[in-house]
Every structure is written in C-alpha cells, then in structure tokens.
Amino acid sequence: MTRSLYEYLQKSPPFALAFSGGVDSAYLLYAAMKNHCQLTAYFIKTPFQPQFELDDALRLAEELSAPLKVLSLDILDREVIISNPADRCYFCKKALFTALTSQAKRDGYTLVFDGTNASDQTDDRPGMKALTELQVLSPLRECGLTKQIIRQLSKEAGLFTYDKPSYACLATRIPTGTRITGNLLNKIETCEQSLAHLGYRDFRIRLLDGCARLQLLESQFPQALRQKNQIRELLLPHFKEVLLDLTPRKGDD
C-alpha cells in the first residue's frame, strides 16, 4: 500500500496540501516530501483549532523542511456556522477549503489534497460533502490506507505524530443548536489544556447545560477519581459543574 501511495504521489502534478498537523496529513506530507513532490502545505487557523495543533504543524513542517503557509480565517463571523445547526460541519468545511483553494490558486496550484484516510466514514459526515463539491482529493483513502496502517508507517518513519490522538475541532464540544461563541471555545480550550498538563490524553470536555462533561478513556478513570478535587478546582471557574461520563471514550473517534 505504501508503494501505491508513492506511485500516486510520483505521478501527481504540483498540489496544495490541507495540513492539520494530525496523524494523517502529517504522514501524507512526509510521503510527499520523500517523493520530492512540488507542493505547499496550508494550515488554516481559526478559533476552532487549539494552539497546540498549529504548534505541531509548524514543528513537523520544520522537521521535514516542507513549505508551509498559515492562513487565518475568522469563522465566527458566519451566522450559518455559529448558529450551530446539525450540518454545521458542512458549512465550516466549505468555508475552510474555499479559503484554502482560493489561496492555492493564487499560488499556482489547481490541485488540493487532504488527509482523509480509508477508515473515515464518508456517508454520514457532512464535511465530506463539501470536500467532494470542491473537488478535493484524498490520496490516503484512494490508496486504501487505514488509520492503523498510517500510524504504523508514521512510527517506522520516525514521525512524532504517529501516536497522536485523533482530535476533532473545538466546535464539536458544543451541542447542536447551542450558539458557538469565542468565549465558549476559549473556556473549553483552556480547560482541556489544564487536563492535558495533568497527563490526560485522548479525552474530551463537552458542554452540557453549562456543565463540563468529561469523556475519558477507561484507563484514566482511576486517575480522575484520585484527582477529582484538583479537576473541579481547575474547571469550576469556567463551568457550573463537572460531570464524569461513565461511558468510556474510545480512541480515534
């Protein structure tokens, strides 16, 4: 499968790469640089992305000596997005990739790739519709590379992203129909950073009627119970109450 991806990239004309700093787009960038592709990676910074995602993107681009452009987009100025309808992801993805595609064309690229992999379910994801409409191609998915395979190949390549937890944007922490504000996003990012500093990985803080609902891996439950007072102290200045979801979170979702 690696050979298939390499063949795909070797035959590709110059392209723009939507680069999030996550496992999938990181490996795609690595493979493209390995094959001496003509490309520019683009990271779109919005209030929906936490700072660590940009930091990881900058770090990997530097390690690979890959050309990277950071574009800023104020996604909170769009009513259809901040009203948070059920298909918000479609409008958000359409805005992000329209901005990326426009900049890529100005830079001389007519082809845009993203890091969607073969494990991603496309039927029930509104954002995928936007990618199809904008004719964004997904080499990893087309070459049959699943998340598990990409993690293994990334480890073999020495990429620090190989075991990075999957990360959905901050807006996914806010229930459908609840208006998205910069203040809410900042609260969630701040609190997730605080828990990360305590050693938690691959978790979510979701908003529930003004409360923080923690979704943790089952292996982290004992730690959370030991640190319950510390967690409450960190989160209560931002939320009405702190709740622990007793349904364990599964990785890579």
XYZ file of N, CA and C in Angstrom:
759
model
N 0.830 -1.206 0.000
C 0.000 0.000 0.000
C 0.865 1.257 0.000
N 2.021 1.180 0.705
C 2.919 2.324 0.682
C 3.389 2.593 -0.734
N 3.729 1.494 -1.447
C 4.182 1.649 -2.813
C 3.102 2.298 -3.672
N 1.852 1.929 -3.415
C 0.748 2.501 -4.176
C 0.638 4.002 -3.926
N 0.785 4.415 -2.676
C 0.741 5.841 -2.358
C 1.910 6.563 -3.001
N 3.090 5.955 -2.919
C 4.256 6.590 -3.524
C 4.076 6.730 -5.033
N 3.517 5.714 -5.660
C 3.259 5.792 -7.102
C 2.247 6.897 -7.403
N 1.238 7.001 -6.555
C 0.215 8.041 -6.699
C 0.875 9.417 -6.646
N 1.727 9.618 -5.674
C 2.374 10.915 -5.496
C 3.382 11.212 -6.602
N 4.104 10.185 -7.045
C 5.097 10.387 -8.094
C 4.459 10.816 -9.407
N 3.235 10.387 -9.628
C 2.532 10.746 -10.859
C 1.742 12.040 -10.741
N 1.701 12.614 -9.535
C 0.864 13.785 -9.291
C 1.523 15.074 -9.779
N 0.729 15.961 -10.371
C 1.235 17.302 -10.662
C 1.382 18.076 -9.355
N 1.951 19.267 -9.369
C 2.095 20.066 -8.144
C 0.745 20.233 -7.439
N 0.756 20.224 -6.109
C -0.507 20.289 -5.381
C -0.377 21.067 -4.085
N -1.521 21.512 -3.586
C -1.636 22.117 -2.264
C -2.135 21.046 -1.311
N -1.599 21.022 -0.090
C -1.999 20.020 0.904
C -2.651 20.700 2.091
N -3.885 20.323 2.383
C -4.558 20.785 3.590
C -3.917 20.063 4.768
N -3.208 20.813 5.597
C -2.361 20.219 6.624
C -2.833 20.642 8.003
N -3.275 19.674 8.810
C -3.807 19.970 10.136
C -2.791 19.755 11.246
N -1.700 19.051 10.929
C -0.755 18.677 11.975
C -1.111 17.370 12.644
N -2.187 16.715 12.177
C -2.606 15.436 12.733
C -1.899 14.261 12.073
N -2.233 13.065 12.516
C -1.555 11.843 12.067
C -1.587 11.691 10.551
N -2.772 11.859 9.964
C -2.958 11.535 8.555
C -2.271 12.526 7.621
N -2.567 13.801 7.783
C -1.949 14.784 6.886
C -0.448 14.871 7.134
N -0.009 14.552 8.353
C 1.429 14.533 8.646
C 2.121 13.448 7.833
N 1.524 12.256 7.797
C 2.150 11.189 7.023
C 2.099 11.498 5.532
N 1.002 12.088 5.078
C 0.904 12.427 3.662
C 1.971 13.461 3.286
N 2.204 14.424 4.161
C 3.252 15.416 3.905
C 4.625 14.739 3.872
N 4.861 13.839 4.816
C 6.122 13.098 4.837
C 6.326 12.334 3.526
N 5.295 11.591 3.098
C 5.406 10.795 1.878
C 5.632 11.689 0.662
N 4.979 12.843 0.628
C 5.139 13.766 -0.493
C 6.562 14.325 -0.544
N 7.105 14.690 0.610
C 8.476 15.207 0.650
C 9.471 14.103 0.292
N 9.184 12.883 0.735
C 10.048 11.745 0.429
C 10.122 11.516 -1.079
N 9.034 11.823 -1.775
C 8.975 11.611 -3.211
C 9.256 12.885 -4.010
N 9.775 13.891 -3.315
C 10.198 15.135 -3.970
C 9.064 15.799 -4.755
N 7.866 15.757 -4.194
C 6.716 16.386 -4.841
C 6.836 17.913 -4.773
N 6.245 18.555 -5.748
C 6.130 20.008 -5.719
C 4.824 20.351 -5.009
N 4.912 20.963 -3.823
C 3.713 21.230 -3.049
C 3.946 22.352 -2.063
N 2.843 22.853 -1.532
C 2.853 23.715 -0.361
C 1.785 23.187 0.585
N 2.130 23.082 1.862
C 1.148 22.690 2.870
C 0.503 23.956 3.428
N -0.805 23.872 3.685
C -1.555 25.022 4.198
C -2.256 24.633 5.495
N -2.004 25.401 6.532
C -2.717 25.243 7.801
C -3.645 26.438 7.946
N -4.936 26.179 8.159
C -5.901 27.266 8.327
C -6.205 27.428 9.810
N -5.812 28.555 10.362
C -6.015 28.824 11.792
C -7.328 29.558 11.998
N -8.209 28.957 12.797
C -9.479 29.559 13.174
C -9.645 29.397 14.683
N -10.640 30.028 15.273
C -10.896 29.813 16.703
C -11.298 28.373 17.036
N -11.573 27.565 16.024
C -11.949 26.174 16.257
C -10.735 25.275 16.480
N -9.528 25.750 16.134
C -8.318 24.949 16.307
C -7.536 25.430 17.524
N -7.179 24.537 18.437
C -6.357 24.935 19.584
C -4.931 25.242 19.135
N -4.208 25.963 19.950
C -2.859 26.393 19.589
C -1.919 25.219 19.374
N -2.107 24.126 20.127
C -1.153 23.024 20.002
C -1.173 22.398 18.620
N -2.331 22.475 17.916
C -2.396 21.930 16.566
C -1.488 22.719 15.621
N -1.524 24.032 15.739
C -0.633 24.862 14.931
C 0.824 24.605 15.306
N 1.106 24.493 16.600
C 2.475 24.225 17.050
C 3.001 22.920 16.446
N 2.156 21.881 16.445
C 2.564 20.591 15.878
C 2.797 20.698 14.373
N 1.939 21.459 13.687
C 2.086 21.632 12.244
C 3.401 22.339 11.921
N 3.704 23.391 12.668
C 4.947 24.128 12.451
C 6.166 23.247 12.732
N 6.075 22.461 13.804
C 7.199 21.584 14.173
C 7.471 20.549 13.090
N 6.411 19.892 12.612
C 6.617 18.833 11.625
C 7.114 19.414 10.302
N 6.548 20.548 9.887
C 6.992 21.171 8.641
C 8.477 21.505 8.715
N 8.907 21.977 9.882
C 10.322 22.302 10.047
C 11.176 21.043 9.999
N 10.717 19.974 10.666
C 11.489 18.729 10.679
C 11.613 18.123 9.285
N 10.583 18.313 8.455
C 10.595 17.743 7.103
C 11.121 18.726 6.062
N 11.441 19.946 6.502
C 11.850 21.015 5.568
C 10.791 21.209 4.492
N 9.531 21.184 4.921
C 8.397 21.302 3.998
C 7.881 22.739 3.968
N 7.515 23.249 2.800
C 6.947 24.591 2.718
C 5.550 24.631 3.343
N 5.343 25.573 4.257
C 4.068 25.673 4.972
C 3.594 27.109 4.999
N 2.317 27.309 4.700
C 1.688 28.614 4.826
C 0.569 28.514 5.851
N 0.502 29.477 6.759
C -0.565 29.531 7.751
C -1.541 30.621 7.354
N -2.793 30.226 7.144
C -3.847 31.170 6.771
C -4.770 31.368 7.966
N -5.198 32.596 8.202
C -6.130 32.887 9.292
C -7.519 33.130 8.729
N -8.524 32.566 9.387
C -9.903 32.732 8.934
C -10.799 32.945 10.152
N -11.551 34.046 10.157
C -12.469 34.316 11.268
C -13.799 33.621 10.997
N -13.855 32.371 11.407
C -15.032 31.543 11.160
C -16.243 32.013 11.965
N -15.999 32.821 13.026
C -17.092 33.256 13.899
C -17.896 34.412 13.322
N -17.552 34.857 12.130
C -18.332 35.934 11.518
C -19.413 35.391 10.580
N -19.638 34.069 10.614
C -20.598 33.430 9.707
C -21.757 32.857 10.515
N -22.914 33.451 10.370
C -24.087 33.073 11.155
C -24.462 31.618 10.944
N -24.333 31.127 9.719
C -24.726 29.751 9.425
C -23.848 28.758 10.177
N -22.687 29.188 10.617
C -21.789 28.315 11.371
C -21.995 28.478 12.877
N -22.003 29.716 13.357
C -22.087 29.907 14.810
C -23.472 29.600 15.372
N -24.493 29.537 14.502
C -25.808 29.095 14.972
C -25.809 27.595 15.266
N -24.774 26.909 14.772
C -24.505 25.513 15.122
C -25.629 24.543 14.736
N -26.017 24.541 13.457
C -27.036 23.569 13.014
C -26.434 22.168 12.928
N -27.272 21.187 12.676
C -26.812 19.799 12.620
C -25.771 19.588 11.528
N -25.860 20.373 10.453
C -24.904 20.240 9.358
C -23.850 21.344 9.383
N -23.553 21.851 10.582
C -22.549 22.910 10.709
C -21.228 22.522 10.073
N -20.832 21.259 10.222
C -19.544 20.809 9.710
C -19.442 21.035 8.203
N -20.565 20.896 7.499
C -20.549 21.129 6.044
C -20.186 22.581 5.745
N -20.847 23.513 6.419
C -20.608 24.930 6.146
C -19.202 25.349 6.586
N -18.748 24.781 7.678
C -17.412 25.094 8.168
C -16.352 24.575 7.201
N -16.482 23.309 6.824
C -15.510 22.720 5.909
C -15.531 23.442 4.562
N -16.708 23.848 4.135
C -16.815 24.569 2.856
C -16.075 25.903 2.945
N -16.223 26.601 4.064
C -15.543 27.887 4.241
C -14.032 27.699 4.302
N -13.577 26.699 5.057
C -12.145 26.453 5.208
C -11.493 26.108 3.872
N -12.096 25.176 3.161
C -11.470 24.718 1.932
C -11.686 25.684 0.770
N -12.709 26.512 0.840
C -12.847 27.571 -0.167
C -11.710 28.575 -0.003
N -11.410 28.929 1.247
C -10.305 29.850 1.511
C -8.976 29.231 1.093
N -8.789 27.951 1.421
C -7.546 27.271 1.067
C -7.390 27.178 -0.446
N -8.467 26.759 -1.115
C -8.420 26.602 -2.566
C -8.135 27.926 -3.266
N -8.733 28.995 -2.773
C -8.516 30.314 -3.372
C -7.058 30.737 -3.240
N -6.489 30.543 -2.038
C -5.089 30.899 -1.840
C -4.177 30.004 -2.675
N -4.506 28.712 -2.738
C -3.698 27.780 -3.528
C -3.685 28.182 -5.005
N -4.821 28.606 -5.522
C -4.876 29.040 -6.925
C -4.018 30.273 -7.142
N -4.053 31.191 -6.175
C -3.208 32.383 -6.297
C -1.730 32.008 -6.277
N -1.418 30.879 -5.605
C -0.036 30.414 -5.535
C 0.337 29.490 -6.684
N -0.617 29.265 -7.591
C -0.318 28.477 -8.785
C -0.719 27.021 -8.733
N -1.488 26.616 -7.712
C -1.920 25.222 -7.594
C -3.382 25.073 -8.019
N -3.646 24.053 -8.814
C -5.024 23.762 -9.213
C -5.528 22.476 -8.575
N -4.662 21.808 -7.828
C -4.997 20.524 -7.217
C -4.827 20.643 -5.699
N -5.838 20.140 -4.959
C -5.788 20.189 -3.494
C -5.980 18.778 -2.938
N -5.088 18.372 -2.039
C -5.182 17.087 -1.346
C -5.529 17.329 0.125
N -6.170 16.328 0.726
C -6.368 16.365 2.178
C -6.015 15.004 2.753
N -6.081 14.874 4.090
C -5.619 13.672 4.760
C -6.688 12.660 5.108
N -7.862 12.723 4.501
C -8.891 11.714 4.767
C -8.326 10.326 4.482
N -8.541 9.388 5.410
C -7.999 8.039 5.223
C -9.100 7.018 4.961
N -8.708 5.785 4.730
C -9.660 4.741 4.362
C -10.532 4.295 5.526
N -10.182 4.675 6.751
C -11.012 4.347 7.907
C -12.143 5.354 8.098
N -12.026 6.523 7.502
C -13.031 7.563 7.687
C -14.323 7.191 6.973
N -15.429 7.271 7.718
C -16.736 7.014 7.133
C -17.204 8.282 6.416
N -17.463 8.169 5.135
C -17.815 9.356 4.360
C -19.323 9.569 4.227
N -20.116 8.530 4.445
C -21.552 8.635 4.183
C -22.269 9.570 5.142
N -21.858 9.575 6.427
C -22.604 10.328 7.435
C -21.833 11.547 7.943
N -20.885 12.037 7.161
C -20.099 13.184 7.575
C -20.353 14.351 6.620
N -21.087 15.369 7.089
C -21.431 16.494 6.213
C -20.209 17.179 5.613
N -19.096 17.193 6.360
C -17.902 17.843 5.844
C -17.378 17.205 4.578
N -17.592 15.897 4.429
C -17.127 15.202 3.238
C -17.846 15.699 1.980
N -19.091 16.095 2.148
C -19.848 16.635 1.012
C -19.179 17.895 0.482
N -18.706 18.735 1.384
C -18.033 19.966 0.981
C -16.748 19.657 0.216
N -15.992 18.652 0.686
C -14.753 18.292 0.005
C -15.027 17.787 -1.401
N -16.103 17.008 -1.549
C -16.470 16.497 -2.868
C -16.851 17.646 -3.795
N -17.636 18.582 -3.277
C -18.063 19.722 -4.101
C -16.886 20.564 -4.563
N -15.865 20.654 -3.739
C -14.697 21.474 -4.074
C -13.604 20.672 -4.781
N -13.909 19.400 -5.071
C -13.009 18.518 -5.826
C -11.661 18.327 -5.123
N -11.722 18.224 -3.807
C -10.524 17.925 -3.025
C -10.275 16.417 -3.081
N -9.046 16.026 -3.333
C -8.697 14.609 -3.446
C -8.076 14.102 -2.152
N -8.269 12.809 -1.880
C -7.786 12.189 -0.642
C -6.933 10.968 -0.979
N -5.636 11.172 -1.232
C -4.773 10.060 -1.645
C -4.726 8.893 -0.663
N -4.730 9.183 0.635
C -4.661 8.096 1.615
C -5.873 7.179 1.505
N -7.036 7.781 1.346
C -8.254 6.974 1.210
C -8.253 6.237 -0.122
N -7.849 6.904 -1.183
C -7.842 6.277 -2.504
C -6.859 5.113 -2.563
N -5.799 5.180 -1.778
C -4.798 4.108 -1.766
C -5.067 3.060 -0.692
N -6.204 3.175 -0.006
C -6.616 2.156 0.957
C -5.867 2.172 2.270
N -5.262 3.302 2.638
C -4.506 3.379 3.886
C -5.440 3.715 5.052
N -5.550 2.795 5.981
C -6.389 2.995 7.159
C -5.614 3.751 8.239
N -6.334 4.192 9.259
C -5.687 4.896 10.371
C -4.608 4.023 11.023
N -4.923 2.750 11.234
C -3.958 1.855 11.877
C -2.687 1.721 11.048
N -2.844 1.568 9.748
C -1.678 1.444 8.863
C -0.868 2.738 8.872
N -1.559 3.869 8.843
C -0.870 5.160 8.818
C -0.081 5.374 10.103
N -0.647 4.976 11.226
C 0.089 5.096 12.491
C 1.363 4.237 12.448
N 1.258 3.028 11.938
C 2.418 2.143 11.886
C 3.486 2.698 10.944
N 3.059 3.154 9.777
C 4.010 3.721 8.814
C 4.656 4.995 9.373
N 3.869 5.774 10.101
C 4.403 7.000 10.708
C 5.446 6.674 11.764
N 5.197 5.617 12.533
C 6.164 5.192 13.552
C 7.463 4.752 12.894
N 7.332 3.961 11.823
C 8.514 3.491 11.102
C 9.294 4.658 10.501
N 8.571 5.724 10.129
C 9.220 6.890 9.528
C 9.821 7.822 10.575
N 9.536 7.553 11.857
C 10.076 8.381 12.920
C 9.320 9.681 13.132
N 8.063 9.733 12.708
C 7.263 10.941 12.879
C 6.713 11.001 14.302
N 6.837 12.144 14.963
C 6.350 12.259 16.343
C 4.830 12.184 16.416
N 4.175 12.323 15.284
C 2.710 12.289 15.247
C 2.132 10.879 15.239
N 2.975 9.856 15.209
C 2.474 8.504 14.981
C 1.442 8.062 16.019
N 1.606 8.502 17.276
C 0.667 8.092 18.325
C -0.174 9.260 18.818
N -0.223 10.322 18.042
C -1.016 11.485 18.425
C -2.500 11.128 18.397
N -3.241 11.415 19.460
C -4.676 11.101 19.462
C -5.421 11.879 18.375
N -6.459 11.266 17.842
C -7.309 11.981 16.892
C -7.948 13.166 17.603
N -8.123 14.252 16.874
C -8.623 15.458 17.525
C -9.652 16.144 16.635
N -10.883 16.205 17.108
C -11.927 16.942 16.388
C -11.906 18.392 16.859
N -12.362 19.299 16.034
C -12.271 20.725 16.350
C -13.077 21.064 17.609
N -12.745 22.196 18.215
C -13.368 22.605 19.476
C -14.876 22.780 19.358
N -15.355 23.111 18.168
C -16.800 23.315 17.997
C -17.597 22.049 18.259
N -16.966 20.876 18.107
C -17.681 19.617 18.337
C -17.994 19.403 19.809
N -17.422 20.211 20.692
C -17.695 20.080 22.125
C -19.013 20.756 22.517
N -19.568 21.519 21.584
C -20.770 22.319 21.874
C -21.977 21.659 21.212
N -23.040 21.372 21.963
C -24.190 20.644 21.400
C -24.832 21.384 20.230
N -25.329 20.612 19.282
C -26.052 21.174 18.147
C -27.163 22.100 18.638
N -27.265 23.260 18.022
C -28.298 24.226 18.391
C -27.858 25.233 19.426
N -26.760 24.940 20.137
C -26.205 25.901 21.099
C -25.258 26.833 20.354
N -25.465 28.111 20.490
C -24.689 29.089 19.736
C -23.204 29.017 20.114
N -22.352 29.032 19.114
C -20.911 28.959 19.321
C -20.355 30.371 19.497
N -19.626 30.590 20.571
C -19.011 31.885 20.825
C -17.516 31.709 21.083
N -16.781 32.782 20.888
C -15.359 32.734 21.182
C -15.096 32.447 22.641
N -15.970 32.962 23.518
C -15.810 32.737 24.948
C -15.934 31.255 25.299
N -16.925 30.584 24.739
C -17.101 29.147 24.989
C -15.905 28.355 24.483
N -15.438 28.666 23.285
C -14.304 27.955 22.707
C -13.054 28.139 23.558
N -12.852 29.363 24.045
C -11.686 29.636 24.886
C -11.747 28.871 26.201
N -12.944 28.804 26.793
C -13.108 28.047 28.041
C -12.733 26.578 27.838
N -13.256 26.005 26.767
C -13.014 24.589 26.515
C -11.541 24.333 26.238
N -10.926 25.188 25.410
C -9.503 25.010 25.103
C -8.657 25.138 26.370
N -8.944 26.146 27.191
C -8.188 26.353 28.428
C -8.295 25.150 29.358
N -9.507 24.630 29.506
C -9.717 23.508 30.421
C -9.113 22.215 29.876
N -9.194 21.998 28.583
C -8.570 20.800 28.016
C -7.045 20.881 28.148
N -6.486 22.073 27.999
C -5.050 22.231 28.209
C -4.672 21.909 29.657
N -5.510 22.343 30.591
C -5.244 22.087 32.006
C -5.223 20.587 32.299
N -6.190 19.858 31.729
C -6.220 18.409 31.950
C -5.055 17.723 31.243
N -4.672 18.224 30.080
C -3.525 17.653 29.370
C -2.256 17.788 30.214
N -2.134 18.910 30.918
C -0.971 19.114 31.777
C -0.963 18.157 32.964
N -2.144 17.632 33.318
C -2.224 16.627 34.384
C -1.918 15.220 33.873
N -1.740 15.093 32.563
C -1.372 13.804 31.998
C -2.479 13.076 31.251
N -3.651 13.704 31.089
C -4.745 13.049 30.365
C -4.512 13.163 28.859
N -4.850 12.084 28.125
C -4.701 12.070 26.670
C -5.976 11.523 26.045
N -6.225 11.966 24.835
C -7.347 11.447 24.047
C -8.658 11.529 24.817
N -8.977 12.717 25.288
C -10.194 12.936 26.062
C -10.958 14.115 25.455
N -12.161 14.355 25.960
C -12.970 15.489 25.512
C -13.629 16.135 26.728
N -13.799 17.459 26.652
C -14.669 18.177 27.585
C -15.831 18.706 26.760
N -17.012 18.179 27.016
C -18.184 18.586 26.236
C -19.132 19.415 27.103
N -19.721 20.410 26.486
C -20.655 21.294 27.177
C -22.009 20.602 27.327
N -22.573 20.643 28.533
C -23.889 20.070 28.787
C -24.638 20.982 29.764
N -25.536 21.801 29.238
C -26.324 22.717 30.078
C -25.439 23.543 31.009
N -24.371 24.052 30.477
C -23.475 24.883 31.268
C -22.469 24.114 32.102
N -22.553 22.776 32.069
C -21.617 21.930 32.816
C -20.551 21.365 31.881
N -19.443 20.937 32.468
C -18.386 20.269 31.723
C -18.552 18.763 31.873
N -18.808 18.071 30.765
C -18.936 16.611 30.803
C -17.633 16.007 30.280
N -16.932 15.301 31.154
C -15.648 14.726 30.790
C -15.839 13.354 30.158
N -15.246 13.160 28.984
C -15.212 11.855 28.336
C -13.766 11.384 28.355
N -13.498 10.327 29.117
C -12.141 9.823 29.307
C -12.025 8.386 28.840
N -10.803 7.986 28.513
C -10.533 6.578 28.287
C -10.742 5.838 29.605
N -11.197 4.597 29.540
C -11.477 3.856 30.767
C -10.242 3.740 31.660
N -9.076 3.656 31.052
C -7.840 3.537 31.818
C -7.541 4.796 32.640
N -8.213 5.901 32.317
C -7.967 7.155 33.022
C -8.963 7.396 34.162
N -9.960 6.535 34.296
C -10.952 6.704 35.357
C -10.326 6.720 36.750
N -9.440 5.757 37.090
C -8.857 5.778 38.443
C -8.108 7.081 38.727
N -7.367 7.581 37.742
C -6.642 8.833 37.927
C -7.608 9.986 38.172
N -8.711 10.011 37.414
C -9.693 11.094 37.560
C -10.325 11.079 38.949
N -10.590 9.894 39.469
C -11.170 9.804 40.810
C -10.176 10.268 41.870
N -8.915 9.924 41.686
C -7.893 10.379 42.629
C -7.737 11.900 42.584
N -7.913 12.461 41.396
C -7.674 13.892 41.211
C -8.971 14.703 41.125
N -10.067 14.136 41.609
C -11.365 14.787 41.425
C -11.394 16.205 41.985
N -10.790 16.409 43.122
C -10.792 17.756 43.709
C -9.963 18.731 42.879
N -8.848 18.256 42.389
C -7.985 19.095 41.561
C -8.663 19.446 40.233
N -9.352 18.461 39.664
C -10.064 18.698 38.406
C -11.180 19.713 38.602
N -11.931 19.561 39.683
C -13.006 20.510 39.966
C -12.442 21.920 40.179
N -11.331 22.006 40.849
C -10.718 23.311 41.097
C -10.316 23.993 39.786
N -9.846 23.199 38.823
C -9.421 23.746 37.539
C -10.603 24.147 36.655
N -11.696 23.374 36.712
C -12.783 23.557 35.752
C -13.942 24.400 36.264
N -14.189 24.401 37.567
C -15.361 25.109 38.093
C -15.356 26.620 37.869
N -14.187 27.267 37.736
C -14.248 28.694 37.398
C -14.857 28.955 36.028
N -14.947 27.904 35.201
C -15.431 28.076 33.831
C -16.799 27.441 33.580
N -17.195 26.485 34.418
C -18.440 25.755 34.198
C -19.232 25.644 35.501
N -20.542 25.423 35.372
C -21.414 25.324 36.549
C -21.067 24.109 37.402
N -20.749 23.008 36.744
C -20.435 21.767 37.455
C -19.572 20.901 36.557
N -18.900 19.920 37.146
C -18.050 18.994 36.405
C -18.643 17.597 36.527
N -18.914 16.959 35.391
C -19.538 15.644 35.352
C -18.596 14.663 34.673
N -18.577 13.433 35.150
C -17.780 12.382 34.522
C -18.720 11.430 33.788
N -18.531 11.318 32.474
C -19.308 10.389 31.663
C -18.787 8.977 31.934
N -19.654 8.100 32.454
C -19.225 6.752 32.820
C -19.136 5.804 31.628
N -19.520 6.277 30.457
C -19.290 5.501 29.240
C -17.886 5.810 28.749
N -16.977 4.853 28.760
C -15.582 5.136 28.386
C -15.483 5.640 26.951
N -14.609 6.572 26.748
C -14.334 7.068 25.413
C -13.463 6.049 24.662
N -13.735 5.869 23.366
C -12.910 5.007 22.548
C -11.903 5.863 21.787
N -10.713 5.346 21.598
C -9.698 6.093 20.871
C -10.032 6.246 19.402
N -9.404 7.259 18.753
C -9.560 7.524 17.326
C -11.002 7.805 16.932
N -11.788 8.470 17.829
C -13.109 8.925 17.407
C -13.334 10.324 17.945
